[in-house]
mmCIF file of C-alpha atoms and ligand atoms in Angstrom:
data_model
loop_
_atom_site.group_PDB
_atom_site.id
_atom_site.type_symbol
_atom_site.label_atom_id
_atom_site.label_comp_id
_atom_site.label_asym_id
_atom_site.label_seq_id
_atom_site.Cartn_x
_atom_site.Cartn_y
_atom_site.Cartn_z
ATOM 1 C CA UNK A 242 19.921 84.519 126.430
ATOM 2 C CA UNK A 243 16.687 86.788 125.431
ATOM 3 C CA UNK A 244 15.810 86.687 128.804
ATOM 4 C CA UNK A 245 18.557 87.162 130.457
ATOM 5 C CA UNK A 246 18.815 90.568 128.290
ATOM 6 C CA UNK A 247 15.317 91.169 129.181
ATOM 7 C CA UNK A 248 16.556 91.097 133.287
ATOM 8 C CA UNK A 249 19.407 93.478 132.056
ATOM 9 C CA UNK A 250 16.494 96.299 130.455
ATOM 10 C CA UNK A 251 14.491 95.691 133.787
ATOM 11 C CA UNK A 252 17.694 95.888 135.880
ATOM 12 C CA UNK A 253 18.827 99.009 133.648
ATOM 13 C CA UNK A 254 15.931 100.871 133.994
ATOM 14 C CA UNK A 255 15.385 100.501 137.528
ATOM 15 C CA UNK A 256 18.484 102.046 138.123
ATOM 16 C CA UNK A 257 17.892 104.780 135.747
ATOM 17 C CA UNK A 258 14.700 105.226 137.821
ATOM 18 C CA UNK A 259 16.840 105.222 140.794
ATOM 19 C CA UNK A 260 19.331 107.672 139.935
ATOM 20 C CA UNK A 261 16.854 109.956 138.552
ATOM 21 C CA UNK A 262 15.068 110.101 141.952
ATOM 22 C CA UNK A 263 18.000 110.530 143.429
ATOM 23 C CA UNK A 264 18.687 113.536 141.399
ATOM 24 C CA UNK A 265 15.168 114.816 142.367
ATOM 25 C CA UNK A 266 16.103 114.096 145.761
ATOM 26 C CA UNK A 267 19.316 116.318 145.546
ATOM 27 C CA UNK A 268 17.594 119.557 143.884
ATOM 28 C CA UNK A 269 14.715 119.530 146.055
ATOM 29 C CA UNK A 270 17.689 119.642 148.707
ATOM 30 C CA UNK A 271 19.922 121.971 147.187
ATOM 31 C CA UNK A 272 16.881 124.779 146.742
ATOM 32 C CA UNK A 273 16.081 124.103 150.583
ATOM 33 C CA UNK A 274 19.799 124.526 151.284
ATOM 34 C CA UNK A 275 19.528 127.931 148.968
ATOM 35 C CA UNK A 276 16.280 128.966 151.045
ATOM 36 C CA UNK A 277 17.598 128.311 154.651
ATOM 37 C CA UNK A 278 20.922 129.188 155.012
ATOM 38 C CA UNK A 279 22.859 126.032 154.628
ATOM 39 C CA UNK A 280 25.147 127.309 151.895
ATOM 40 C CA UNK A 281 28.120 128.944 153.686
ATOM 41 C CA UNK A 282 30.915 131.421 151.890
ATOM 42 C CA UNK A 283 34.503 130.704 152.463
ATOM 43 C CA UNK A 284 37.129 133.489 151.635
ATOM 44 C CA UNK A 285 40.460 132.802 150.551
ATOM 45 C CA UNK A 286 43.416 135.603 149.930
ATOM 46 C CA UNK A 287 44.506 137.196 146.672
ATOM 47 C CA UNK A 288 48.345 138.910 147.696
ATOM 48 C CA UNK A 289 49.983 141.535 145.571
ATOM 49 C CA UNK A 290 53.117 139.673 144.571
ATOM 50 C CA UNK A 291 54.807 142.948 144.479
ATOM 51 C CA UNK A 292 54.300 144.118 148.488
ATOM 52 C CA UNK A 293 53.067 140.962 149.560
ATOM 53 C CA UNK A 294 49.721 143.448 150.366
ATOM 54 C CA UNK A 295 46.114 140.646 150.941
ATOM 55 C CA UNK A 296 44.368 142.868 148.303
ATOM 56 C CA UNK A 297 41.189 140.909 147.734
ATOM 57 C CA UNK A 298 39.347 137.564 148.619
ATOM 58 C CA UNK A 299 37.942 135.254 146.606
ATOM 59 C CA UNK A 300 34.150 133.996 147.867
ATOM 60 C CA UNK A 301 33.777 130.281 147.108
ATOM 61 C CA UNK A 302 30.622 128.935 148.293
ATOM 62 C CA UNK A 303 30.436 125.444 149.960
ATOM 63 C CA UNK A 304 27.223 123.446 151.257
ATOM 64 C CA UNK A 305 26.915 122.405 155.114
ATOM 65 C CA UNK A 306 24.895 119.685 154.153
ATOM 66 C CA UNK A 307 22.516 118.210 157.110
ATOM 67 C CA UNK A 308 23.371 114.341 157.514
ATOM 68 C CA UNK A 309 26.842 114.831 154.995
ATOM 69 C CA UNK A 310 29.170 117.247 156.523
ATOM 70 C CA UNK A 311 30.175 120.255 154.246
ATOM 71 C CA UNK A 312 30.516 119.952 150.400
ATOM 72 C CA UNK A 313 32.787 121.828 147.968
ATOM 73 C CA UNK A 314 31.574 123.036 145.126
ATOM 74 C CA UNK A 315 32.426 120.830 142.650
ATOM 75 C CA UNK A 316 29.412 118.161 144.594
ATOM 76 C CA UNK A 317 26.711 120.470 143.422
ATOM 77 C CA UNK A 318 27.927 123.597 140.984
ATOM 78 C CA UNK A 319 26.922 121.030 138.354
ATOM 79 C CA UNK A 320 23.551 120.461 139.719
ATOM 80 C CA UNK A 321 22.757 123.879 140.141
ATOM 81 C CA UNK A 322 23.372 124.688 136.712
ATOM 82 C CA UNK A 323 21.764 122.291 135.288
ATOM 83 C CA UNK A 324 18.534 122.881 137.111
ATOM 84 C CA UNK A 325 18.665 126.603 137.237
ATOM 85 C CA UNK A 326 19.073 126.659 140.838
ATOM 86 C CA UNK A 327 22.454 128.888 139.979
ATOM 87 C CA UNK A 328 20.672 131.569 139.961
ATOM 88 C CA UNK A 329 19.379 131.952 143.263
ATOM 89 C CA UNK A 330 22.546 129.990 144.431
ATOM 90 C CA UNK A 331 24.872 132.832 142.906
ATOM 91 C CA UNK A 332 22.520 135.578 144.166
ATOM 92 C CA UNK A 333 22.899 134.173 147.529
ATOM 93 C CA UNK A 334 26.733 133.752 147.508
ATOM 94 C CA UNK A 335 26.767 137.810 146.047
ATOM 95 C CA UNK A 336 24.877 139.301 148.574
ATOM 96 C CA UNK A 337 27.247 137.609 151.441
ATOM 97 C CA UNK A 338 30.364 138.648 149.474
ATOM 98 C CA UNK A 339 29.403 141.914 148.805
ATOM 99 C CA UNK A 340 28.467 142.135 152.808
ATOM 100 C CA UNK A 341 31.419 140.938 153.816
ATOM 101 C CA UNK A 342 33.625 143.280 152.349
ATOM 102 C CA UNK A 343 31.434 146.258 153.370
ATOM 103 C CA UNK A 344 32.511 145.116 157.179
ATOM 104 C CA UNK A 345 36.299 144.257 155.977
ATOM 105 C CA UNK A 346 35.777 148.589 155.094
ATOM 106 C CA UNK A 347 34.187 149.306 158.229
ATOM 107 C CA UNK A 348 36.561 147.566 160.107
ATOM 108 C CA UNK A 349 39.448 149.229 157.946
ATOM 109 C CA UNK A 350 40.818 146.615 156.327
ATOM 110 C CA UNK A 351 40.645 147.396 152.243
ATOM 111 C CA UNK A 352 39.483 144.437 150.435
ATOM 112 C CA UNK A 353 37.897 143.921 147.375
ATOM 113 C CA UNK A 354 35.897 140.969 146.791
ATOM 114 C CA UNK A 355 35.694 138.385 143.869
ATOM 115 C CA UNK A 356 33.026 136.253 143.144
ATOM 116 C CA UNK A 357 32.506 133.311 140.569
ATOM 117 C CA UNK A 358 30.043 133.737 138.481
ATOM 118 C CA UNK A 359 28.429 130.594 135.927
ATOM 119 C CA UNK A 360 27.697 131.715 132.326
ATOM 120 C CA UNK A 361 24.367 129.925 133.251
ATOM 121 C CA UNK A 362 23.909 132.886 135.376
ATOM 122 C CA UNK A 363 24.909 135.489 133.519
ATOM 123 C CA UNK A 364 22.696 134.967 130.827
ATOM 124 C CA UNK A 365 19.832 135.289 132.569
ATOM 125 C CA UNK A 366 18.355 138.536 131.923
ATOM 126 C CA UNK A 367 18.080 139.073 135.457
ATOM 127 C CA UNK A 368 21.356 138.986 136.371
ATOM 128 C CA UNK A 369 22.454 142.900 136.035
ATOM 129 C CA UNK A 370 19.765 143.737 137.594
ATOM 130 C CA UNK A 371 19.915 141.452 140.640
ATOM 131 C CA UNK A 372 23.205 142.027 140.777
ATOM 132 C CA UNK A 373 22.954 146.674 141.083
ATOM 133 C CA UNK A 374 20.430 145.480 143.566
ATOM 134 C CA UNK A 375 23.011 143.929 146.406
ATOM 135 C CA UNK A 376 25.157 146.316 145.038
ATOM 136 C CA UNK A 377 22.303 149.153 146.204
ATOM 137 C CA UNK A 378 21.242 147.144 149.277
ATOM 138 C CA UNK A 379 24.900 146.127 150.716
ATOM 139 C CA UNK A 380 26.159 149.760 150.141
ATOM 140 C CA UNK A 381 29.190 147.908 148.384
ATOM 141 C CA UNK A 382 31.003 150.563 145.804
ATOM 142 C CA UNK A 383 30.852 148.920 142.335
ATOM 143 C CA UNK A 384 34.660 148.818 142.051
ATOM 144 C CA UNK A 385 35.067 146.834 145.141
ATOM 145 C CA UNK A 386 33.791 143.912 143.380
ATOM 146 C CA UNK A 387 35.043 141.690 140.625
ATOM 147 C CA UNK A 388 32.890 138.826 139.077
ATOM 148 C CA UNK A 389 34.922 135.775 137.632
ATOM 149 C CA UNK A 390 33.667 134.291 134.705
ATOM 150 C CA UNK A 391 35.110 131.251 132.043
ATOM 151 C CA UNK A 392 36.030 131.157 128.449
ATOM 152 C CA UNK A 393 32.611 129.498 128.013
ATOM 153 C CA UNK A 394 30.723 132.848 127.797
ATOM 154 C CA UNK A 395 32.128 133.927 125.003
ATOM 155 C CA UNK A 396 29.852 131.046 123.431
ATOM 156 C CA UNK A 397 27.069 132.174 125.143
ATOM 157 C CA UNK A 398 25.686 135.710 123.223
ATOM 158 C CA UNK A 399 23.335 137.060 125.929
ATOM 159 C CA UNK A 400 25.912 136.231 128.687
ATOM 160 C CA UNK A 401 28.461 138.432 126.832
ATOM 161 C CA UNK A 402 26.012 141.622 126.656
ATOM 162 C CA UNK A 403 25.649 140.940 130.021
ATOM 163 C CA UNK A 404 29.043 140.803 130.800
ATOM 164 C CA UNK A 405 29.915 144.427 128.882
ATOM 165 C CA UNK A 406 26.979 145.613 130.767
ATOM 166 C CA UNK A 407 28.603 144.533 133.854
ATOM 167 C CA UNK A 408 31.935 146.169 132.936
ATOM 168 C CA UNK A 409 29.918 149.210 132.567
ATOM 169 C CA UNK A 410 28.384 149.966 135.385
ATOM 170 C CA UNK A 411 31.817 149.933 137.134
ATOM 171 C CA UNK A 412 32.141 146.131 137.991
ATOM 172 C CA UNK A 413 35.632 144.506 137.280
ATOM 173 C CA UNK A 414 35.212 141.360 135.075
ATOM 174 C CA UNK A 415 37.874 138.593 135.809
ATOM 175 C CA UNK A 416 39.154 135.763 133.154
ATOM 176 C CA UNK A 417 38.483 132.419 134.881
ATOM 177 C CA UNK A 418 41.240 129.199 134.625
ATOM 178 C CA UNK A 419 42.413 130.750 131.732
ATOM 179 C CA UNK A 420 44.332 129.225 129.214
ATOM 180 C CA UNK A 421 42.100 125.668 130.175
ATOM 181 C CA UNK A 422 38.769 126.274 128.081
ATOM 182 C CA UNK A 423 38.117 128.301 124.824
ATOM 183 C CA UNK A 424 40.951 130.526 124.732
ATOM 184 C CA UNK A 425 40.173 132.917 121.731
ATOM 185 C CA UNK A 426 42.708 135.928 120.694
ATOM 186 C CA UNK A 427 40.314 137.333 118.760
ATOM 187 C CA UNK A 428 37.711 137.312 121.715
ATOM 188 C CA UNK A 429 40.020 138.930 124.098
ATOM 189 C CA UNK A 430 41.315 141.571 122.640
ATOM 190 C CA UNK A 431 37.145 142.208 121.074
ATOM 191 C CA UNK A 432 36.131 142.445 125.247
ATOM 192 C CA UNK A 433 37.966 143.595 127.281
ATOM 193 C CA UNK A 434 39.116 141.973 130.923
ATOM 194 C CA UNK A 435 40.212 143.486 133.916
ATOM 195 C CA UNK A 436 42.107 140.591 135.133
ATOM 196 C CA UNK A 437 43.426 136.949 134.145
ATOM 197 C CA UNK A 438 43.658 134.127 136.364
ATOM 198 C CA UNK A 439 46.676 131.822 135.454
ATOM 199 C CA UNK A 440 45.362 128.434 135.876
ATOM 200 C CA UNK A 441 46.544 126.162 138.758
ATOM 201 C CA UNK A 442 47.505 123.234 136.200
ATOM 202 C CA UNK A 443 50.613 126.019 134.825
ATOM 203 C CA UNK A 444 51.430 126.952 138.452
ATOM 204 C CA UNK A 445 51.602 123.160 139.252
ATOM 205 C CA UNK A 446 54.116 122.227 136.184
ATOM 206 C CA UNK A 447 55.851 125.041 137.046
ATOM 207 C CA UNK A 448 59.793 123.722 137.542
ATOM 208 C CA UNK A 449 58.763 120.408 135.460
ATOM 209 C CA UNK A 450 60.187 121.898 131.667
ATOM 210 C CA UNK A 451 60.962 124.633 130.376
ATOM 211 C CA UNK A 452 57.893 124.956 128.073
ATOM 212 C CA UNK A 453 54.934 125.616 131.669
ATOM 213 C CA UNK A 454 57.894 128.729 131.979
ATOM 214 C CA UNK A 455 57.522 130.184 128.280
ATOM 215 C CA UNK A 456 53.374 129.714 128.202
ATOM 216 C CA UNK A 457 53.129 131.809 131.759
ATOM 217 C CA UNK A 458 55.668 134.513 130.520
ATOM 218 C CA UNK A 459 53.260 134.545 127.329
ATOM 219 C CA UNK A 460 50.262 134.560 129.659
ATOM 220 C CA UNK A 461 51.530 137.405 131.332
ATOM 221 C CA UNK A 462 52.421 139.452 128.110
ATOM 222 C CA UNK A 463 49.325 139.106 126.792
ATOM 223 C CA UNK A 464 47.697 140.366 129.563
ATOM 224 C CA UNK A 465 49.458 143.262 129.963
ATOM 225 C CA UNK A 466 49.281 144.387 126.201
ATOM 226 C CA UNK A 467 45.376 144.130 126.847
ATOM 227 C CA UNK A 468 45.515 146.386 129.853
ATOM 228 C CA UNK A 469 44.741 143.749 131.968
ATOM 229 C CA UNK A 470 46.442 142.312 135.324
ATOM 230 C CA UNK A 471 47.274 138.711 136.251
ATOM 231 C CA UNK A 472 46.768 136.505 138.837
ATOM 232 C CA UNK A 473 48.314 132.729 139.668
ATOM 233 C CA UNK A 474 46.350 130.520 140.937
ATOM 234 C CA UNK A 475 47.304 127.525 143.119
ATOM 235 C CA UNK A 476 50.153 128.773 144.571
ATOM 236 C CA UNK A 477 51.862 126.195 146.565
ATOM 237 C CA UNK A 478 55.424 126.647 147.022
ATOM 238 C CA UNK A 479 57.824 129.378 148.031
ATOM 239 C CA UNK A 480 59.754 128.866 144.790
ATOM 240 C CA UNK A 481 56.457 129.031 142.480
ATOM 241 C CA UNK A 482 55.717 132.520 144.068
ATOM 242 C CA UNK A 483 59.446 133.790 143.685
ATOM 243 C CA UNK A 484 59.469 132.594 140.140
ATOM 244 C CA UNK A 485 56.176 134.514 139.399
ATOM 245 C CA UNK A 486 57.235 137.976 140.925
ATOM 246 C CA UNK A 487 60.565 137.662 139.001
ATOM 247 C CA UNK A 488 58.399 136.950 135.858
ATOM 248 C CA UNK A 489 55.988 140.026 136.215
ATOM 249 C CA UNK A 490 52.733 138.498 137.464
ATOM 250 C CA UNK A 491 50.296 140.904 139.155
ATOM 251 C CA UNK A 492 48.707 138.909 142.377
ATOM 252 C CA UNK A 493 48.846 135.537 143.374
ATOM 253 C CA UNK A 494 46.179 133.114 144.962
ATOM 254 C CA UNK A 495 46.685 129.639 146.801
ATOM 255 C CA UNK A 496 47.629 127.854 150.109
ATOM 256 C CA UNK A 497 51.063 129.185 150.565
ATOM 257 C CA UNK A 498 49.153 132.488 151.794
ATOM 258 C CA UNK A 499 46.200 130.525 153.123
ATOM 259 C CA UNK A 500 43.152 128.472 152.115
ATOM 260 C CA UNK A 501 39.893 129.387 151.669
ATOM 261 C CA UNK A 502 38.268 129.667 155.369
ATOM 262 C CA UNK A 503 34.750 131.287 156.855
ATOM 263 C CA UNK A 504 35.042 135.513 157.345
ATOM 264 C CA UNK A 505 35.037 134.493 160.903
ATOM 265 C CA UNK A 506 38.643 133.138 160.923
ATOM 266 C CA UNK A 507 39.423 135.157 158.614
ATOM 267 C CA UNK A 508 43.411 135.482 159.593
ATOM 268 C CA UNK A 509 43.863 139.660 160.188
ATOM 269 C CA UNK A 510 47.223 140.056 158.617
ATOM 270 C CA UNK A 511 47.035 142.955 155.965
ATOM 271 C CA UNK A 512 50.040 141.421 154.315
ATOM 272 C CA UNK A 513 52.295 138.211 154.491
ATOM 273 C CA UNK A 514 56.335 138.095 154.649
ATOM 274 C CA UNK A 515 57.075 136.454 151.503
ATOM 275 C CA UNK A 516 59.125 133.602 152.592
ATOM 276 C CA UNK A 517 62.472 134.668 150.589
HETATM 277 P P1 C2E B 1663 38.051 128.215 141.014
HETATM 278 O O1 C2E B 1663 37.239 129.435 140.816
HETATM 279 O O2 C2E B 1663 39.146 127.954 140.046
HETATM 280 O O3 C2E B 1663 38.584 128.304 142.506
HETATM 281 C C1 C2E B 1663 39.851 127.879 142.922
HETATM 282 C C2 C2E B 1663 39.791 126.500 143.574
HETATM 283 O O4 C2E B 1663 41.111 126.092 143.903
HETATM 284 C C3 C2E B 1663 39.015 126.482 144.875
HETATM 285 O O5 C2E B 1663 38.403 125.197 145.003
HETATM 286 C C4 C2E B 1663 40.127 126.644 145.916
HETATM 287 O O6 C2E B 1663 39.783 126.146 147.195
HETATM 288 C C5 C2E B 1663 41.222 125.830 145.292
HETATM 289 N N1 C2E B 1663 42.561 126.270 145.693
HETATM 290 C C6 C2E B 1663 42.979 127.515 146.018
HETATM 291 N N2 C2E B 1663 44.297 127.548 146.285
HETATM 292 C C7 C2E B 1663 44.749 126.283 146.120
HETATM 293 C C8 C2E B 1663 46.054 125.681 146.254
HETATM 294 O O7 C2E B 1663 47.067 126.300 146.575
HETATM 295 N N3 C2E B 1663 46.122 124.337 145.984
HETATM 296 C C9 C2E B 1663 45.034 123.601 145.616
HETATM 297 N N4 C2E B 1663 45.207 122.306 145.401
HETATM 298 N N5 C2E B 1663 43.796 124.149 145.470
HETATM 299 C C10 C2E B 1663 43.661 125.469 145.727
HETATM 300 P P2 C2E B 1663 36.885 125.052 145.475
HETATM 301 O O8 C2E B 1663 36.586 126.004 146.577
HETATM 302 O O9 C2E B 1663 36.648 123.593 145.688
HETATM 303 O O10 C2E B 1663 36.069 125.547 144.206
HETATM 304 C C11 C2E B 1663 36.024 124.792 143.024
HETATM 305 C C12 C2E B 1663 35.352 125.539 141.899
HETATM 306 O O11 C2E B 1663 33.957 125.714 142.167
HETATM 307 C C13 C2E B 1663 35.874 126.964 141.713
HETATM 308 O O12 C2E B 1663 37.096 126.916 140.998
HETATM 309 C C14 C2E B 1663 34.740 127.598 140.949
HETATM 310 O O13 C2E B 1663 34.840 127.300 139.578
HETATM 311 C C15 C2E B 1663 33.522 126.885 141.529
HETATM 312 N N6 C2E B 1663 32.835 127.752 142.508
HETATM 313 C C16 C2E B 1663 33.146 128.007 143.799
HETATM 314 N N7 C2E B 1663 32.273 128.851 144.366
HETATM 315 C C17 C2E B 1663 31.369 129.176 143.396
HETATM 316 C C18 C2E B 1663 30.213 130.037 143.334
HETATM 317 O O14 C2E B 1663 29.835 130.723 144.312
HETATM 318 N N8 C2E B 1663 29.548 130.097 142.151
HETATM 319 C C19 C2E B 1663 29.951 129.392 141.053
HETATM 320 N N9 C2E B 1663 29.231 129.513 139.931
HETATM 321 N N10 C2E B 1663 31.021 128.582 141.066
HETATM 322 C C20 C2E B 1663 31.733 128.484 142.217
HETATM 323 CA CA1 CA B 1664 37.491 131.516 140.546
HETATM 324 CA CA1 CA B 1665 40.352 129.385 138.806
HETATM 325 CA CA1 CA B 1666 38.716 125.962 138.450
#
């Protein structure tokens, strides 16, 4: 029996040794991927549920991975923040959102852009920065862009100075999946936010009880006492978007009015015809 234990240490470790090269293996990728271009930015509508207006578009980066195809986020985010490689990640994924909407304005259409943003990232010192930089380089006005960040900065101190300092210099500052993380009263009315995104696990229930209804309307309040819009996520369904106009929700986000897809098919419509 000891030695059979023994075999299960050896056997352990070896694939501790194993994983942890291939963890090695996928950093020293993922900063290659960062410093030749594999990383791609997809752009997905935001719609003003009142005209039915594509206002802005949401960059969410994904990773055409030699060998593997293209990756969504959620394969290598995690990675990338626990390494550090976030930061020249998100620096990429700036600098082609920020471009991209400067040739949206040249080519007339109006869009703002939004961009997510990892407390990670933010609290590096570096960020405002790096950030007035693109800003400087791309020719992008300041209030063109809005940067989405989580509850989980307001745990993080030197992410929230750099998130006032942000709001400052012009930038709009977006409340991530709210309602999912932190949520703090006393945080949100203490810093302001331009803008809350309604999680996609409300707009999903939506329709199952009456209770998904009541939180949203809540949402929704709250937001507007704070001087701050609101924006569904997720939407899937005709009836989800009706019952979010009807309950005072700014913009909505989410496959009824298309999925996230490269600027090059970007689809040219400067509004859709709300299906009702
Ligand atoms: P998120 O910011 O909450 O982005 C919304 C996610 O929901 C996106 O997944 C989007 O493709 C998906 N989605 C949009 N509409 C619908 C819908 O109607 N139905 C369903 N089922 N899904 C919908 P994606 O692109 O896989 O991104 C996942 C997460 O990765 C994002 O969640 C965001 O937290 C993170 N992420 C994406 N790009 C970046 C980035 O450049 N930097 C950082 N730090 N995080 C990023
Ligand atoms: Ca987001
Ligand atoms: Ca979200
Ligand atoms: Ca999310």
């Amino acid at each position: 029996a000891k030695r059979e234990g023994g075999n299960r240490v050896r056997l352990f470790q070896q694939e501790m040794g194993e994983q942890a090269l291939a963890r090695q293996r996928d950093k020293t990728d993922l900063r290659t991927a960062i410093e030749t271009g594999q990383l791609v930015v997809h752009y997905q509508p935001i719609v003003d549920l009142a005209t039915g207006a594509v206002t802005s578009a949401e960059a969410l980066v994904r990773w055409q991975r030699p060998g593997t195809g293209l990756l969504g986020p959620d394969a290598f985010i995690g990675l990338a923040e626990e390494t550090g490689l976030i930061v020249p990640l998100g620096e990429k994924v700036l600098e082609s959102a920020c471009d991209q909407a400067v040739r949206w304005h040249a080519e007339g259409r109006s869009l703002g852009v939004t961009v997510n943003v990892s407390t990670r990232e933010l609290s590096n010192s570096g960020f405002l920065p790096r950030l007035e930089r693109v800003l400087a380089t791309t020719g992008l006005q300041p209030g063109r862009l809005t940067i989405e960040v989580t509850e989980s900065v307001w745990a993080d101190e030197p992410a929230m100075r750099s998130l006032v300092a942000v709001r400052d210099a012009g930038i709009r500052v977006a409340l991530d999946d709210f309602g999912t993380g932190y949520s703090s009263l006393s945080y949100l009315q203490r810093y302001p936010f331009d803008i809350v995104k309604v999680d996609s696990s409300f707009t999903r229930a939506l329709g199952n009880n009456g209770r998904t209804e009541g939180v949203i309307r809540c949402i929704i309040a709250l937001a507007d006492v704070l001087g701050a819009k609101t924006v569904a996520e997720g939407i899937e369904t005709p009836q989800q978007a009706d019952w979010l106009r009807a309950a005072g929700c700014s913009y909505a986000q989410g496959y009824l009015f298309g999925k996230p897809t490269e600027a090059a098919s970007w689809d040219t419509r400067t509004s859709v015809a709300f299906p009702s």
